[in-house]
mmCIF file of C-alpha atoms and ligand atoms in Angstrom:
data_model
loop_
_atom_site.group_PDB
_atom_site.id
_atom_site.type_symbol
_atom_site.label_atom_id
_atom_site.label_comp_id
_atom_site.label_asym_id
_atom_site.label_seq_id
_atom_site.Cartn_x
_atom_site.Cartn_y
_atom_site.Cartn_z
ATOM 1 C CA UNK A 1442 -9.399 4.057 -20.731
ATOM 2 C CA UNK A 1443 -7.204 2.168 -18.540
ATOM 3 C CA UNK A 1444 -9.198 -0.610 -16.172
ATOM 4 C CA UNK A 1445 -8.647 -0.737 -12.649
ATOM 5 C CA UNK A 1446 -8.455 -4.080 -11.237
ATOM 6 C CA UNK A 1447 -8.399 -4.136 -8.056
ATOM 7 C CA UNK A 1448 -5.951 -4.056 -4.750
ATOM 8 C CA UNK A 1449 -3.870 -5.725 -2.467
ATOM 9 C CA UNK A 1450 -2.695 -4.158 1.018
ATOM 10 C CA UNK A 1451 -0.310 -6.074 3.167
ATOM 11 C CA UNK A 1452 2.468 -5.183 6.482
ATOM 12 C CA UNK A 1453 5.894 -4.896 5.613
ATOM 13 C CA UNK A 1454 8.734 -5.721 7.968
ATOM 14 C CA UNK A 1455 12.205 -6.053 6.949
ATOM 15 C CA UNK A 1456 12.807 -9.697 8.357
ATOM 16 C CA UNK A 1457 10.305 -10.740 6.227
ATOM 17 C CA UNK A 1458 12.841 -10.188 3.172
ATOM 18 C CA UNK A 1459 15.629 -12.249 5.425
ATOM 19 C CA UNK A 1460 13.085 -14.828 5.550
ATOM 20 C CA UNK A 1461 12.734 -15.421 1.937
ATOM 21 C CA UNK A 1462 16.394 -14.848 1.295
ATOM 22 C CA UNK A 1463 16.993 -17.652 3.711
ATOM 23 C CA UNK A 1464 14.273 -20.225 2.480
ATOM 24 C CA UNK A 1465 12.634 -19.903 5.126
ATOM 25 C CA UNK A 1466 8.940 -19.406 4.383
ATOM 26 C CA UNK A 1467 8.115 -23.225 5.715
ATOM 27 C CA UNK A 1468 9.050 -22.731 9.003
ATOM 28 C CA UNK A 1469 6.794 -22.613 11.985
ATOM 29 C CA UNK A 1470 7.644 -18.878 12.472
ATOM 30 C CA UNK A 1471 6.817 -17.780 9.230
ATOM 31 C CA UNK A 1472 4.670 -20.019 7.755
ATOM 32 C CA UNK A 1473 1.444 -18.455 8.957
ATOM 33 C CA UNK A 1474 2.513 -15.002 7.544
ATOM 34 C CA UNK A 1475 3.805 -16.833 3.996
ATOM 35 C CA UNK A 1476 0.738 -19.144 3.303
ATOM 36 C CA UNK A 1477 -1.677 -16.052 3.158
ATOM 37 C CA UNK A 1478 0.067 -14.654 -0.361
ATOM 38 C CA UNK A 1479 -0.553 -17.809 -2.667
ATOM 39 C CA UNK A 1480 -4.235 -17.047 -2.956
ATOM 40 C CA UNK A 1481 -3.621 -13.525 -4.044
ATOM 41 C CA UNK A 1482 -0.809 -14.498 -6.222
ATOM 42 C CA UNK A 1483 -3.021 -16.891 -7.966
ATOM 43 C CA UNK A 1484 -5.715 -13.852 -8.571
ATOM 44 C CA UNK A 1485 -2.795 -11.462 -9.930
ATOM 45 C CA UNK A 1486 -1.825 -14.438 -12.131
ATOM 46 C CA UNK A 1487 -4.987 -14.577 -13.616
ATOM 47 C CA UNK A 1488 -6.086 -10.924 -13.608
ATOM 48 C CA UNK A 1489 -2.121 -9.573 -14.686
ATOM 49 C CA UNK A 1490 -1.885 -5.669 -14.360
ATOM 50 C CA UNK A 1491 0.405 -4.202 -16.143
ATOM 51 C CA UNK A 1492 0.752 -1.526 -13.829
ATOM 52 C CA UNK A 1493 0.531 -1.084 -10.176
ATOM 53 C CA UNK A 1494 0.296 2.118 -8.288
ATOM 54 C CA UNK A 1495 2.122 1.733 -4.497
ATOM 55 C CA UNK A 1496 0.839 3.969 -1.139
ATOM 56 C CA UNK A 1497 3.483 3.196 1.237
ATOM 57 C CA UNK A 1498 5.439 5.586 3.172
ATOM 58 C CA UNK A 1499 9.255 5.870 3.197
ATOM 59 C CA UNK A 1500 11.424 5.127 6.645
ATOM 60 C CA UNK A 1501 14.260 7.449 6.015
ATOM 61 C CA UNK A 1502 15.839 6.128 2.839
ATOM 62 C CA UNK A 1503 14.671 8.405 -0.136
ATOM 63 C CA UNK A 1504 13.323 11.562 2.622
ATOM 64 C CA UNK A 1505 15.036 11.952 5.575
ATOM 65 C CA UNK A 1506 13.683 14.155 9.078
ATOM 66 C CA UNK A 1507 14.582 17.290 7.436
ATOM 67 C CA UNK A 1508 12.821 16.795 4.306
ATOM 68 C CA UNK A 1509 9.986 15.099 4.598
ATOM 69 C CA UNK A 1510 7.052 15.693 2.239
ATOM 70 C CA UNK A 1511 3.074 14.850 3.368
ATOM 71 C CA UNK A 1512 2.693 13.513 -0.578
ATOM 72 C CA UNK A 1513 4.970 12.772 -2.488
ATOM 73 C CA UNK A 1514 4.290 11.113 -6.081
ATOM 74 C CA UNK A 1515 7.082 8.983 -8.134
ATOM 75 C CA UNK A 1516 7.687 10.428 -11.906
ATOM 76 C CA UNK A 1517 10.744 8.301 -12.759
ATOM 77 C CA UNK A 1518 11.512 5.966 -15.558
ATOM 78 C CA UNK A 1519 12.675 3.609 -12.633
ATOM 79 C CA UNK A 1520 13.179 3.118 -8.995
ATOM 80 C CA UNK A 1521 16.238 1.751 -7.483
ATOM 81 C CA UNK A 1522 16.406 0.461 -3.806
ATOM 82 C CA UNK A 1523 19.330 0.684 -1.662
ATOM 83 C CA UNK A 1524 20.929 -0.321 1.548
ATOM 84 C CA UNK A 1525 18.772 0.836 4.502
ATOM 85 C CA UNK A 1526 20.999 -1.112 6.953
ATOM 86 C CA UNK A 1527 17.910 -3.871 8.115
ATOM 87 C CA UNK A 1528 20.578 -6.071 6.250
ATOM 88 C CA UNK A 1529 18.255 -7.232 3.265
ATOM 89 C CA UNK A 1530 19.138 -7.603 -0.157
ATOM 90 C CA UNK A 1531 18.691 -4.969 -2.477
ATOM 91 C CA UNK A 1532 16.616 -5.899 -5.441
ATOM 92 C CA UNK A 1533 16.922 -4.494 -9.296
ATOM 93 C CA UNK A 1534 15.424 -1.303 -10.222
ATOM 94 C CA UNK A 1535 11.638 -1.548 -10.812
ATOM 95 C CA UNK A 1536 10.363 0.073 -14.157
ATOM 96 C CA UNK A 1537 8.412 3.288 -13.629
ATOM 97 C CA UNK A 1538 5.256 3.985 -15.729
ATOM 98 C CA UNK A 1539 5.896 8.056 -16.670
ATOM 99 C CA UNK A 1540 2.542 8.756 -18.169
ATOM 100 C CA UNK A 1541 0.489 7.473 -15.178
ATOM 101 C CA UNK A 1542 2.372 8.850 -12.899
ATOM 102 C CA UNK A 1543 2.276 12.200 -14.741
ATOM 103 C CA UNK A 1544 -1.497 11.514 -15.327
ATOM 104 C CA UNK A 1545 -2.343 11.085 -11.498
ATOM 105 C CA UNK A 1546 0.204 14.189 -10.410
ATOM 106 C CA UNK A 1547 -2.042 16.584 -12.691
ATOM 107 C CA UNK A 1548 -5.297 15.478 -12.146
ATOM 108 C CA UNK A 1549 -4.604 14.564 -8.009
ATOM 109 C CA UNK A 1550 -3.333 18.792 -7.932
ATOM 110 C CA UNK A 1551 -6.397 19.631 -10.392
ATOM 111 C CA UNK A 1552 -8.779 18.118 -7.228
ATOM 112 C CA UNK A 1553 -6.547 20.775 -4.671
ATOM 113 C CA UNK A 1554 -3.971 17.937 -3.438
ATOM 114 C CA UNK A 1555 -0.342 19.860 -3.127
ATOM 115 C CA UNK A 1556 2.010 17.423 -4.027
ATOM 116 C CA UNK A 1557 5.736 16.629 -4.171
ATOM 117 C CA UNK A 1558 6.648 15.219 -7.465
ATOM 118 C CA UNK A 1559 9.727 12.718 -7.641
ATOM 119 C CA UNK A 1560 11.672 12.735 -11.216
ATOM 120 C CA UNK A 1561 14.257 10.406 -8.860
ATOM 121 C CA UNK A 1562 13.407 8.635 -5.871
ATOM 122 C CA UNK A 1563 15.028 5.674 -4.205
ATOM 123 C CA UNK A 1564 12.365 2.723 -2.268
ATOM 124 C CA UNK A 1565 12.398 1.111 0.339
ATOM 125 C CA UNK A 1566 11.403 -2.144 2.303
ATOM 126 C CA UNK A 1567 7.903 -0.848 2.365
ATOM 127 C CA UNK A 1568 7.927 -0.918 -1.821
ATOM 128 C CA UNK A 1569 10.479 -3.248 -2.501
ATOM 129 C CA UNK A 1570 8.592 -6.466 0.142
ATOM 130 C CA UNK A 1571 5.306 -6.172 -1.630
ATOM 131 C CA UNK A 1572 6.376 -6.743 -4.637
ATOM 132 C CA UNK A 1573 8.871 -9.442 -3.600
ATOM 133 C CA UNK A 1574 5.996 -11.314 -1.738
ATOM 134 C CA UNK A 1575 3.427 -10.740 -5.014
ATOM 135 C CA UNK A 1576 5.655 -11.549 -7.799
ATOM 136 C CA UNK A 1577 8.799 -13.778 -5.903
ATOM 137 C CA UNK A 1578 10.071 -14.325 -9.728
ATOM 138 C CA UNK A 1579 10.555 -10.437 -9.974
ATOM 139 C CA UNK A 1580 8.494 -10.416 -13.507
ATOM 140 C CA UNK A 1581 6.383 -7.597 -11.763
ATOM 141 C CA UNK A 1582 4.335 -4.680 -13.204
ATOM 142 C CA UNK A 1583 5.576 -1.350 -13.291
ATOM 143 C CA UNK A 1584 5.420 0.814 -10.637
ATOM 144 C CA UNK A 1585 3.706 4.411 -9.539
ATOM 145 C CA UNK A 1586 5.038 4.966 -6.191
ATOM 146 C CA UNK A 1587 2.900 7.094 -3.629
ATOM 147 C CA UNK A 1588 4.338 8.255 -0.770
ATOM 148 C CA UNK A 1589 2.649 9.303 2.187
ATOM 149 C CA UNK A 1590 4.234 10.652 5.701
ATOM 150 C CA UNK A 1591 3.696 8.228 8.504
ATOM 151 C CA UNK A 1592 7.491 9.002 9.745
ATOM 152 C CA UNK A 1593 7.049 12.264 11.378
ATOM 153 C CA UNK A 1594 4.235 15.111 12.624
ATOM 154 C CA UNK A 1595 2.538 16.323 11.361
ATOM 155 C CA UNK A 1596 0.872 13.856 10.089
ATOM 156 C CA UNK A 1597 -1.996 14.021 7.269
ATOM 157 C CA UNK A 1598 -5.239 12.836 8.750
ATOM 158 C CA UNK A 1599 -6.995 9.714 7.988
ATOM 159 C CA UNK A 1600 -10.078 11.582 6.077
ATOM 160 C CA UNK A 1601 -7.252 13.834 3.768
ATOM 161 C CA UNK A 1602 -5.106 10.249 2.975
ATOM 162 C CA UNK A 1603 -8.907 8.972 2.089
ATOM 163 C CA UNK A 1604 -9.929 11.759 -0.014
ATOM 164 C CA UNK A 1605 -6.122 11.617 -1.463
ATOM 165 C CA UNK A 1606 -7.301 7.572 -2.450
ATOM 166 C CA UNK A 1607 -10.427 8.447 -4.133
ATOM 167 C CA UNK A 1608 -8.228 11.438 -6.324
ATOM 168 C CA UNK A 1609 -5.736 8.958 -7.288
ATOM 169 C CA UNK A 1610 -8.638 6.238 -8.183
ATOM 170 C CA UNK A 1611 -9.974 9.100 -10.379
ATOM 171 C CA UNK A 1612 -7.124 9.403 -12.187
ATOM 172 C CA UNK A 1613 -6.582 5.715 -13.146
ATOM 173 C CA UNK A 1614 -9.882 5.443 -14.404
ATOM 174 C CA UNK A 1615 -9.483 8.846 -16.792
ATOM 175 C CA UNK A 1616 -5.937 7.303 -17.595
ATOM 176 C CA UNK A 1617 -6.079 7.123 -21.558
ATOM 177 C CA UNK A 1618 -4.520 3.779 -22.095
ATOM 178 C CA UNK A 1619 -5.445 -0.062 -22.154
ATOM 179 C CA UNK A 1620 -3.628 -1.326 -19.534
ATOM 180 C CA UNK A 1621 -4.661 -2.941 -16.069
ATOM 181 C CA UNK A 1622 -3.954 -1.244 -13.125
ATOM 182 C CA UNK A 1623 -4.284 -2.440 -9.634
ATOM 183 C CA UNK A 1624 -3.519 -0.322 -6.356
ATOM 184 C CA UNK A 1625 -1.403 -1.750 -3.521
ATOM 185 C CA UNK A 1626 -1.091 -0.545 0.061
ATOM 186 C CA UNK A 1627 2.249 -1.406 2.346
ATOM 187 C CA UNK A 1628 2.143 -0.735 5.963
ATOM 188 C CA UNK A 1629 0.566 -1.338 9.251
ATOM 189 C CA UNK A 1630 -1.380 -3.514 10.668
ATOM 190 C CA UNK A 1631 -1.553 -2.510 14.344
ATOM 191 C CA UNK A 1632 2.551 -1.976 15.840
ATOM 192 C CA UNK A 1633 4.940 0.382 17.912
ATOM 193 C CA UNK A 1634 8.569 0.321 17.498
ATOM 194 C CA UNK A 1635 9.554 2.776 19.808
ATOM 195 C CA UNK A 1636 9.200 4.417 23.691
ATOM 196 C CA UNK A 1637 7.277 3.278 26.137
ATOM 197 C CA UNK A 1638 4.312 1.108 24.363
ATOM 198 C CA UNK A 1639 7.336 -0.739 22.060
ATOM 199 C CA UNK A 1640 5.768 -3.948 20.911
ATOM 200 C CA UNK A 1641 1.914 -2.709 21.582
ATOM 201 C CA UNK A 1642 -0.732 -4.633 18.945
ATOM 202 C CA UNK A 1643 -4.013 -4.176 18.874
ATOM 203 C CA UNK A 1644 -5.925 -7.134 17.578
ATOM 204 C CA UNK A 1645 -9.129 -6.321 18.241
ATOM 205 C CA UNK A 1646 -9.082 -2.814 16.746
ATOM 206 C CA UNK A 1647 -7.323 -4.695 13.220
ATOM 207 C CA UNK A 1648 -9.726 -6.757 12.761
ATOM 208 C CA UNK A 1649 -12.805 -4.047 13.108
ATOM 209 C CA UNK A 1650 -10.370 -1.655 10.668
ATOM 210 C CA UNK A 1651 -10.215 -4.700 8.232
ATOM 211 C CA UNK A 1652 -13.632 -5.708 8.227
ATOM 212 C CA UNK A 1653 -14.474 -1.797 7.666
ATOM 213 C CA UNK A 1654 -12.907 -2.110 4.177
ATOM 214 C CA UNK A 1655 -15.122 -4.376 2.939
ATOM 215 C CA UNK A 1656 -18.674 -3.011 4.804
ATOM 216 C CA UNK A 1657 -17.898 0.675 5.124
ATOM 217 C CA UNK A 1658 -14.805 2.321 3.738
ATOM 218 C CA UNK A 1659 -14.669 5.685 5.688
ATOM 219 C CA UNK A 1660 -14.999 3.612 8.782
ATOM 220 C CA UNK A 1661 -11.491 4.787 9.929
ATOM 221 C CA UNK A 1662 -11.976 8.145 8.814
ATOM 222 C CA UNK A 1663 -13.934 9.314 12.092
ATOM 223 C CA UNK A 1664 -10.516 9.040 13.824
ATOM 224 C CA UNK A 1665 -7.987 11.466 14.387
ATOM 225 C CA UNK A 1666 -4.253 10.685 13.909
ATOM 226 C CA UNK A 1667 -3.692 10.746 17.928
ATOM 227 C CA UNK A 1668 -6.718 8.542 18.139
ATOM 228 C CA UNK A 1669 -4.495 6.167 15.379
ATOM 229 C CA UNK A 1670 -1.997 6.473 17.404
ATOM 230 C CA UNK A 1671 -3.163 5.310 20.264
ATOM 231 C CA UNK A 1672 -5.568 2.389 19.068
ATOM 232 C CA UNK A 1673 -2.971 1.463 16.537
ATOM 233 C CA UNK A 1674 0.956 1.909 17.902
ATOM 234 C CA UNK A 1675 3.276 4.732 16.649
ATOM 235 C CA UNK A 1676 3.884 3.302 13.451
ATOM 236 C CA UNK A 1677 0.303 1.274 13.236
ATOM 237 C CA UNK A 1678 -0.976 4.095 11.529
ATOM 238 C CA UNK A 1679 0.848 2.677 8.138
ATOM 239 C CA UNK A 1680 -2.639 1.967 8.137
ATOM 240 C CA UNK A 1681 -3.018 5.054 6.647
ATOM 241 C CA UNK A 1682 -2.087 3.158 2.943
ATOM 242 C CA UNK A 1683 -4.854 0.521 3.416
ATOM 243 C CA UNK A 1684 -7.568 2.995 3.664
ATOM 244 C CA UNK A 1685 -5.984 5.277 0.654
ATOM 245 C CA UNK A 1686 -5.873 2.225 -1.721
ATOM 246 C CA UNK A 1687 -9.301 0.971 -0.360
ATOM 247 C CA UNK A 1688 -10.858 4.709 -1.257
ATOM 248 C CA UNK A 1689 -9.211 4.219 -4.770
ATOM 249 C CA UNK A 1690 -11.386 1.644 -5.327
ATOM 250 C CA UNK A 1691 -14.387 3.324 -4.274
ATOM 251 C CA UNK A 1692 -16.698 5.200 -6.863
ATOM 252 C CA UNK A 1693 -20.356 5.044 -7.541
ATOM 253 C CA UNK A 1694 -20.240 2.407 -9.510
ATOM 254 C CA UNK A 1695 -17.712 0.115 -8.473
ATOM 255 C CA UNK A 1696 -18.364 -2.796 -5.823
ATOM 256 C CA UNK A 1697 -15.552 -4.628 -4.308
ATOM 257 C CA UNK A 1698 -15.032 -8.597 -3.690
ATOM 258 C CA UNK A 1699 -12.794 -9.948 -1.061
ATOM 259 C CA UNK A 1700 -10.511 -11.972 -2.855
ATOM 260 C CA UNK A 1701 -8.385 -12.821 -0.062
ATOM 261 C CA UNK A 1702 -7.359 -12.028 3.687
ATOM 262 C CA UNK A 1703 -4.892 -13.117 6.431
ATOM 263 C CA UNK A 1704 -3.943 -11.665 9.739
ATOM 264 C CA UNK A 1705 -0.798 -13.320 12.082
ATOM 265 C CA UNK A 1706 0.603 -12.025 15.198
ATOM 266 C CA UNK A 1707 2.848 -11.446 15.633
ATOM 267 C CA UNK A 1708 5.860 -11.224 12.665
ATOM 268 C CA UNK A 1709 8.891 -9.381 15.090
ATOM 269 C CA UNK A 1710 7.173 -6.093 16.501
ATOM 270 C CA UNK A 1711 4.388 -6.384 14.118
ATOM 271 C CA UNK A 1712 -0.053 -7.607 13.591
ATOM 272 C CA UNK A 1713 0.417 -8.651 9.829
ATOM 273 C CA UNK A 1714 -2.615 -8.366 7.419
ATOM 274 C CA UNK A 1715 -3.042 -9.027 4.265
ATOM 275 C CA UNK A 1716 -6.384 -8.326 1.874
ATOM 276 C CA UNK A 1717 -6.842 -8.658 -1.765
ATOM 277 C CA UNK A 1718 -9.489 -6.585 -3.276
ATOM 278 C CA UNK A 1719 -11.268 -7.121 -6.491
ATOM 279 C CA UNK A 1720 -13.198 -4.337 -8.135
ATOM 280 C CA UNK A 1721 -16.717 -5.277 -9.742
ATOM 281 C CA UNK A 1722 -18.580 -3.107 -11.894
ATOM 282 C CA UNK A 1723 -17.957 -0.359 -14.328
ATOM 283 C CA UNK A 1724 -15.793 2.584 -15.024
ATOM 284 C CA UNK A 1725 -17.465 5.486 -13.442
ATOM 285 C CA UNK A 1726 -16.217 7.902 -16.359
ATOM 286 C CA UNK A 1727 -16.668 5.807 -19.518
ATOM 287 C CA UNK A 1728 -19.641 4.150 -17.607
ATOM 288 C CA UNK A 1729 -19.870 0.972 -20.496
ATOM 289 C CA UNK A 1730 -16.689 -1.061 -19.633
ATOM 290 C CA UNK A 1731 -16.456 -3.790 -17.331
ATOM 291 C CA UNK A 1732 -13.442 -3.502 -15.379
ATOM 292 C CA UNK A 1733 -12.546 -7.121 -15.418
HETATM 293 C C1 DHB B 2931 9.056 -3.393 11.639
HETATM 294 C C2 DHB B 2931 7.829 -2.922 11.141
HETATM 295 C C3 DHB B 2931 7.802 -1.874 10.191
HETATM 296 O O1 DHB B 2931 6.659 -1.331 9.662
HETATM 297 C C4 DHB B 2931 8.998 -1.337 9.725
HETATM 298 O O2 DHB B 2931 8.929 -0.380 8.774
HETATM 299 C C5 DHB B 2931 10.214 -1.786 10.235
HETATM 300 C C6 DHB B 2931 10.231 -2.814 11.192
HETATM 301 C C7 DHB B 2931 9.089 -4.502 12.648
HETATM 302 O O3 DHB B 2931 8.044 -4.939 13.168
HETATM 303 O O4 DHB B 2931 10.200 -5.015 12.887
HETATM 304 FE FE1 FE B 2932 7.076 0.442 8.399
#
């Protein structure tokens, strides 16, 4: 069976991909957000999945307002990125991973999840800056991409996105293969774009959410969207991903170690986090194999 590694959740905001195509990860802007990612680099270095699975939600580039899907799961041999007008560069198609991603789709619906499957599907900033800031020499895994609705209401709550985690961690673990598979998360940490309560951050409510991941998972889960909303900005509840790739990692016999965390206010209108998650233990369906 394949072994699950671990995770890593962290903001994404599309200056941050102007800043490393301008050099300019040293500078006293950025260098706060930028020195957080060499610890976890040095972890994926050493513990080298083969495969990463993505939760982040798309802003308009592969669904648009009058499509937009609560779930939607990747099935393609490879995702391209395109222009989304923030002004970045594009990067190379990254390679898809067909039987894991056709693996999770079955056994995900098989636990009652309704989902939108993908045989094509463009990503965007909130894939694509991830994987720039984990692997900067592009020699990445291969990708799953999950795609959950944080664009427009409705909204799937924070205990459905949790219970969607814990389905997907399922199905990595039951994955029939020998490869390493860790689970990222791209969004949040606490922000607001837009209206009235543009540039809101809520540091104090961050740091409880991230400190939840490592002492009590379902933490968040008590909370409603609007509550999200209104503890977390309009688009703070990208927050969403963290908690679906922390309950991915959660089974009965599976303890996590924090690897490695950062938080910086603010990068443009956004709280940045970062956390790197290592999973301890054994595979709750083979039950004999260590996962690392
Ligand atoms: C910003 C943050 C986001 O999550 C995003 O998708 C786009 C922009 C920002 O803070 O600029
Ligand atoms: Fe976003």
């Amino acid at each position: 069976m394949a072994r699950l590694i671990g995770g890593v959740a962290t903001s994404h905001i599309p200056a941050i991909g102007g800043a490393i195509h301008k050099g300019l990860q040293q500078q006293p802007y950025w260098k706060p957000f930028f020195d957080g990612f060499p610890p976890v680099r040095e972890w994926l270095g050493r513990t080298k999945p083969d495969v990463v699975v993505i939760f982040y939600n798309d802003h308009g580039l592969n669904f648009f307002l009058d499509k937009m899907p609560t779930f939607a799961v990747g099935a393609a041999e490879q995702y391209a990125n395109a222009d989304e007008g923030w002004g970045i560069p594009t990067l190379p198609p990254f390679k898809g991973e067909l039987d894991l991603s056709w693996h999770i789709i079955n056994t995900v619906t098989e636990q009652d999840f309704d989902l939108v499957t993908c045989q094509e599907m463009l990503v965007d900033h909130a894939c694509t800056l991830p994987m720039k800031l984990l692997w900067p020499d592009g020699d990445c895994p291969s990708v799953v991409p999950v795609c959950i609705n944080t664009v427009q209401f409705p909204l799937p709550s924070a205990k459905r996105v949790y219970a969607l985690g814990r389905a997907v961690g399922d199905a990595i673990h039951t994955w029939e293969s020998d490869k390493k598979v860790a689970v990222l998360a791209s969004g949040g940490l606490s922000h607001q774009l837009d209206g009235e309560r543009a540039g809101f951050i809520n540091k104090e409510f961050d740091l409880q959410f991230l400190s939840s991941l490592l002492t009590n998972p379902e933490w968040a889960t008590q909370f409603s969207i609007h509550d999200l909303v209104e503890k977390t900005g309009t688009q703070g509840v990208e927050l969403l991903m963290w908690l679906a790739m922390r309950a991915a990692l959660t089974t009965n016999t599976i303890a996590v170690r924090k690897v490695h965390s950062n938080y910086h206010i603010p990068i443009s209108n956004t709280a940045t986090g970062l956390l790197a998650l290592e999973a301890m233990g054994v595979s709750p369906f083979t039950g004999a194999q260590p996962v690392n």
